[in-house]
Structure formats: structure tokens, C-alpha cells
Amino acid sequence: MNMEKDISDILKIGVPSILGLFSTVLAYILGRKKQIDEIKIKKSFEYAQRITSKLQEVHDGYERLIHIWEKNFSHMDFYKAIEVFERYDMYDNEKEYIQKLTRKEEELEQLYKESLIFIKRSFRKKLKQYLELGKFTYQHDSDGLFNNYYEKFF
């Protein structure tokens, strides 16, 4: 009988204590998850804004260069147009613009890498495809005798 009373006393004290401890741990975990989710949402929104802005700059740059090409070179043979573009100083602003656009593409690529854990997979895939469209390889020598950068760019 005494043993039953002791077990009953232990259960009266132990069960609520265990349940209290369990509910405290559960509340902490859920609260922590809520904080983490709020941080992820905030970061996702920030990255989405930054990526959208940079993506618009890059896209506008492509549009401008297409317009320049169509206006100045579309009537020429491609290789002749590249030769004219490279040779004459009157296209220095466009050459500088291409360099700025390349830096913007690099910034967008960096934003993409930074935001991988915060943006959705479907958006990441489409952004990566867009970034791949602007990538190209070119060859040059250090003496300036051979450089096919603009040929590959256009």
C-alpha cells in the first residue's frame, strides 16, 4: 500500500514536471523556428529586390546594345562591322558601356551566389539560365595583335 502511495506521489509530481519541461522545449523550438522563418522571409525579400533591380539594369543594357547594333551595324557584314567597331574611336562610349555591362553581369552573378539559400529553386534555375545567356569565351594575346572579345560579345 505504501508503495502505491509513493508511486502515486511521484506521478503527481513527475508527470506535470515532465509535461512542463516538454511544453517549454516545444515552445522554444517553435518560437525559434518562427524567428528563423521571419529572417528567411526578410532576406528573401531583400535579395529579390536587389536581384530584380540588377537584372533590370543588365536587361536594359542588352536592349541598348541591340539598338546600337541595329542602328549602326546591321547593314554590314558581321566581321566588317566588328572591325569598324574595334578600330574607330567614335565607338569608345559603347566599348565603355560594354565594360560596365560586364561588371553589372558579374554583380548579378555574385548576388545569385549569395542568395542561393533564400530564393526558390524555380527562380534560381531561370536566373541561372539568363546568366548563362550572357556568358561567352574569347581569345586574346597580351600584345594586342589578336582579340576577339567584341566578335564573341555581339
GROMACS .gro file of C-alpha atoms in nm:
model
  154
    1MET     CA    1   0.000   0.000   0.000
    2ASN     CA    2   0.272   0.235   0.090
    3MET     CA    3   0.442   0.163  -0.235
    4GLU     CA    4   0.128   0.252  -0.429
    5LYS     CA    5   0.105   0.581  -0.240
    6ASP     CA    6   0.471   0.657  -0.316
    7ILE     CA    7   0.421   0.582  -0.685
    8SER     CA    8   0.110   0.796  -0.687
    9ASP     CA    9   0.301   1.085  -0.523
   10ILE     CA   10   0.585   1.051  -0.772
   11LEU     CA   11   0.341   1.053  -1.063
   12LYS     CA   12   0.161   1.358  -0.922
   13ILE     CA   13   0.488   1.550  -0.915
   14GLY     CA   14   0.679   1.386  -1.202
   15VAL     CA   15   0.422   1.385  -1.481
   16PRO     CA   16   0.339   1.757  -1.461
   17SER     CA   17   0.710   1.837  -1.434
   18ILE     CA   18   0.791   1.629  -1.740
   19LEU     CA   19   0.497   1.775  -1.930
   20GLY     CA   20   0.603   2.125  -1.826
   21LEU     CA   21   0.958   2.062  -1.943
   22PHE     CA   22   0.832   1.914  -2.269
   23SER     CA   23   0.600   2.211  -2.336
   24THR     CA   24   0.884   2.456  -2.258
   25VAL     CA   25   1.117   2.283  -2.504
   26LEU     CA   26   0.842   2.265  -2.767
   27ALA     CA   27   0.758   2.635  -2.722
   28TYR     CA   28   1.126   2.724  -2.756
   29ILE     CA   29   1.166   2.518  -3.072
   30LEU     CA   30   0.852   2.660  -3.232
   31GLY     CA   31   0.944   3.014  -3.132
   32ARG     CA   32   1.293   2.970  -3.269
   33LYS     CA   33   1.155   2.828  -3.594
   34LYS     CA   34   0.925   3.129  -3.625
   35GLN     CA   35   1.221   3.365  -3.581
   36ILE     CA   36   1.426   3.176  -3.838
   37ASP     CA   37   1.135   3.179  -4.083
   38GLU     CA   38   1.092   3.555  -4.034
   39ILE     CA   39   1.464   3.611  -4.101
   40LYS     CA   40   1.450   3.392  -4.413
   41ILE     CA   41   1.145   3.579  -4.544
   42LYS     CA   42   1.311   3.915  -4.481
   43LYS     CA   43   1.636   3.806  -4.650
   44SER     CA   44   1.444   3.652  -4.942
   45PHE     CA   45   1.259   3.977  -4.997
   46GLU     CA   46   1.581   4.183  -4.979
   47TYR     CA   47   1.758   3.956  -5.227
   48ALA     CA   48   1.457   3.954  -5.458
   49GLN     CA   49   1.459   4.334  -5.467
   50ARG     CA   50   1.835   4.354  -5.529
   51ILE     CA   51   1.829   4.083  -5.796
   52THR     CA   52   1.531   4.239  -5.971
   53SER     CA   53   1.699   4.578  -5.980
   54LYS     CA   54   2.029   4.441  -6.111
   55LEU     CA   55   1.851   4.213  -6.358
   56GLN     CA   56   1.663   4.512  -6.498
   57GLU     CA   57   1.990   4.705  -6.538
   58VAL     CA   58   2.151   4.414  -6.725
   59HIS     CA   59   1.846   4.360  -6.944
   60ASP     CA   60   1.826   4.732  -7.028
   61GLY     CA   61   2.195   4.717  -7.119
   62TYR     CA   62   2.134   4.432  -7.360
   63GLU     CA   63   1.843   4.622  -7.514
   64ARG     CA   64   2.058   4.932  -7.558
   65LEU     CA   65   2.337   4.734  -7.725
   66ILE     CA   66   2.091   4.562  -7.958
   67HIS     CA   67   1.960   4.905  -8.057
   68ILE     CA   68   2.316   5.033  -8.115
   69TRP     CA   69   2.398   4.728  -8.326
   70GLU     CA   70   2.085   4.755  -8.536
   71LYS     CA   71   2.128   5.129  -8.586
   72ASN     CA   72   2.498   5.124  -8.676
   73PHE     CA   73   2.599   4.781  -8.799
   74SER     CA   74   2.304   4.571  -8.914
   75HIS     CA   75   2.358   4.672  -9.276
   76MET     CA   76   2.720   4.549  -9.273
   77ASP     CA   77   2.883   4.212  -9.293
   78PHE     CA   78   2.932   4.088  -8.935
   79TYR     CA   79   3.312   4.074  -8.940
   80LYS     CA   80   3.337   4.410  -9.115
   81ALA     CA   81   3.109   4.560  -8.850
   82ILE     CA   82   3.329   4.420  -8.572
   83GLU     CA   83   3.637   4.563  -8.742
   84VAL     CA   84   3.474   4.908  -8.768
   85PHE     CA   85   3.358   4.889  -8.406
   86GLU     CA   86   3.703   4.798  -8.278
   87ARG     CA   87   3.900   5.039  -8.495
   88TYR     CA   88   3.719   5.372  -8.466
   89ASP     CA   89   3.725   5.595  -8.159
   90MET     CA   90   3.370   5.713  -8.213
   91TYR     CA   91   3.252   5.387  -8.053
   92ASP     CA   92   3.456   5.435  -7.734
   93ASN     CA   93   3.144   5.517  -7.533
   94GLU     CA   94   2.985   5.191  -7.644
   95LYS     CA   95   3.302   4.999  -7.559
   96GLU     CA   96   3.300   5.157  -7.214
   97TYR     CA   97   2.931   5.072  -7.180
   98ILE     CA   98   3.006   4.708  -7.264
   99GLN     CA   99   3.265   4.701  -6.986
  100LYS     CA  100   3.013   4.849  -6.740
  101LEU     CA  101   2.755   4.594  -6.850
  102THR     CA  102   3.006   4.316  -6.792
  103ARG     CA  103   3.062   4.442  -6.437
  104LYS     CA  104   2.685   4.452  -6.379
  105GLU     CA  105   2.659   4.093  -6.501
  106GLU     CA  106   2.934   3.995  -6.256
  107GLU     CA  107   2.746   4.173  -5.974
  108LEU     CA  108   2.428   3.989  -6.069
  109GLU     CA  109   2.620   3.659  -6.068
  110GLN     CA  110   2.753   3.741  -5.720
  111LEU     CA  111   2.401   3.825  -5.597
  112TYR     CA  112   2.283   3.495  -5.739
  113LYS     CA  113   2.550   3.307  -5.544
  114GLU     CA  114   2.477   3.495  -5.221
  115SER     CA  115   2.104   3.435  -5.244
  116LEU     CA  116   2.102   3.062  -5.323
  117ILE     CA  117   1.962   2.957  -4.985
  118PHE     CA  118   1.700   3.231  -4.978
  119ILE     CA  119   1.533   3.217  -5.319
  120LYS     CA  120   1.312   2.944  -5.459
  121ARG     CA  121   1.457   2.672  -5.679
  122SER     CA  122   1.239   2.757  -5.980
  123PHE     CA  123   1.356   3.120  -5.975
  124ARG     CA  124   1.719   3.015  -5.922
  125LYS     CA  125   1.700   2.791  -6.227
  126LYS     CA  126   1.556   3.064  -6.451
  127LEU     CA  127   1.803   3.322  -6.325
  128LYS     CA  128   2.092   3.084  -6.388
  129GLN     CA  129   1.968   3.025  -6.743
  130TYR     CA  130   1.953   3.401  -6.801
  131LEU     CA  131   2.304   3.444  -6.665
  132GLU     CA  132   2.431   3.168  -6.894
  133LEU     CA  133   2.295   3.354  -7.200
  134GLY     CA  134   2.541   3.636  -7.141
  135LYS     CA  135   2.846   3.417  -7.094
  136PHE     CA  136   3.094   3.369  -7.372
  137THR     CA  137   3.460   3.292  -7.414
  138TYR     CA  138   3.702   3.491  -7.617
  139GLN     CA  139   4.070   3.481  -7.704
  140HIS     CA  140   4.337   3.747  -7.694
  141ASP     CA  141   4.709   3.787  -7.672
  142SER     CA  142   4.890   4.023  -7.440
  143ASP     CA  143   5.040   4.222  -7.730
  144GLY     CA  144   4.705   4.339  -7.868
  145LEU     CA  145   4.755   4.170  -8.203
  146PHE     CA  146   4.463   3.935  -8.155
  147ASN     CA  147   4.148   3.990  -7.953
  148ASN     CA  148   3.807   3.854  -8.050
  149TYR     CA  149   3.618   3.993  -7.747
  150TYR     CA  150   3.372   4.209  -7.943
  151GLU     CA  151   3.323   3.941  -8.206
  152LYS     CA  152   3.214   3.696  -7.937
  153PHE     CA  153   3.020   3.962  -7.746
  154PHE     CA  154   2.800   4.053  -8.039
   0.00000   0.00000   0.00000
